[in-house]
Amino acid sequence: MTKKIVLVGGGNMGEALVAGLIRSGHWKPSQITVCDVRHDQLANLQLRYKVKASADNRWAARDASIILLAVKPQHMTHVLEDLGPVIRQTQLVLSIAAGIPTKLIEKFLAKRVPVIRIMPNTPALIGLGMAAIALGRAAEESHEKLARGVMETVGAVVTVAEKDMDAVTAVSGSGPAYVFYLAEAMRDAGVALGLAPHVADVLVRQTVKGAGALLSQSHEEAHTLRQRVTSPGGTTEAALKIMEKAKMRAIYSKALKRAADRSRELSRAQH
């Protein structure tokens, strides 16, 4: 049987996955259906990627092997009330909705329908995402392999226990925003030092890009790479001493703990 995937939700992440699946060469546009309540968005996706489009979730899901839920958390219950009765045990349900536990999704489905929860992040939009996946009670190794295959089209994937999803959200889910925040601060500091804004901007963008690529491609730890740049008595050491004095590590620790706590709170609110 030809594998087919239905994406319920054609927003930014849904579109990123459509592009990634096609780019991977493992999926043809004819194997992908996107559902969305916005007809203009469906028309755009159809035109751009030549995929199938539908405003009827139930109809689209009937012969899919994978159903990927890419709707906002607050819409999940409504979508599951509609879709739940038609989903079969032979289908795999993937969810990228933040804070929605697998047991909540499973409540709306027949017993033994495999569910996998996924926490992606926005660099998936350019194929450089980081996703963590957690298996629901009926999901097996074969289902994990399918979920990995989908998410690896837009970046890297790790498998974690579902209890770790709040920590994952704090580190990689929200993580790009911390990097952007740092980039903002560096740019503003550069301008304060007398650089033209456009010069400060390009310096920061390329520095973040280069440092990220170096960290990603190196087998060495971040602290080793940092030490390499930090000559005793030099400019980098002088700057890092200020950061240490300001207890930057403690600030990061506190900030990420708050993000994880907030993820937990939002998850409970969905129940």
Tab-separated table of C-alpha atoms in Angstrom, residues 18 29 48 180 198:
chain	number	residue	atom	x	y	z
A	18	VAL	CA	5.274	19.683	3.476
A	29	PRO	CA	3.159	15.535	-3.570
A	48	ARG	CA	3.263	25.938	-4.422
A	180	PHE	CA	17.569	35.830	18.925
A	198	HIS	CA	23.486	47.719	9.347
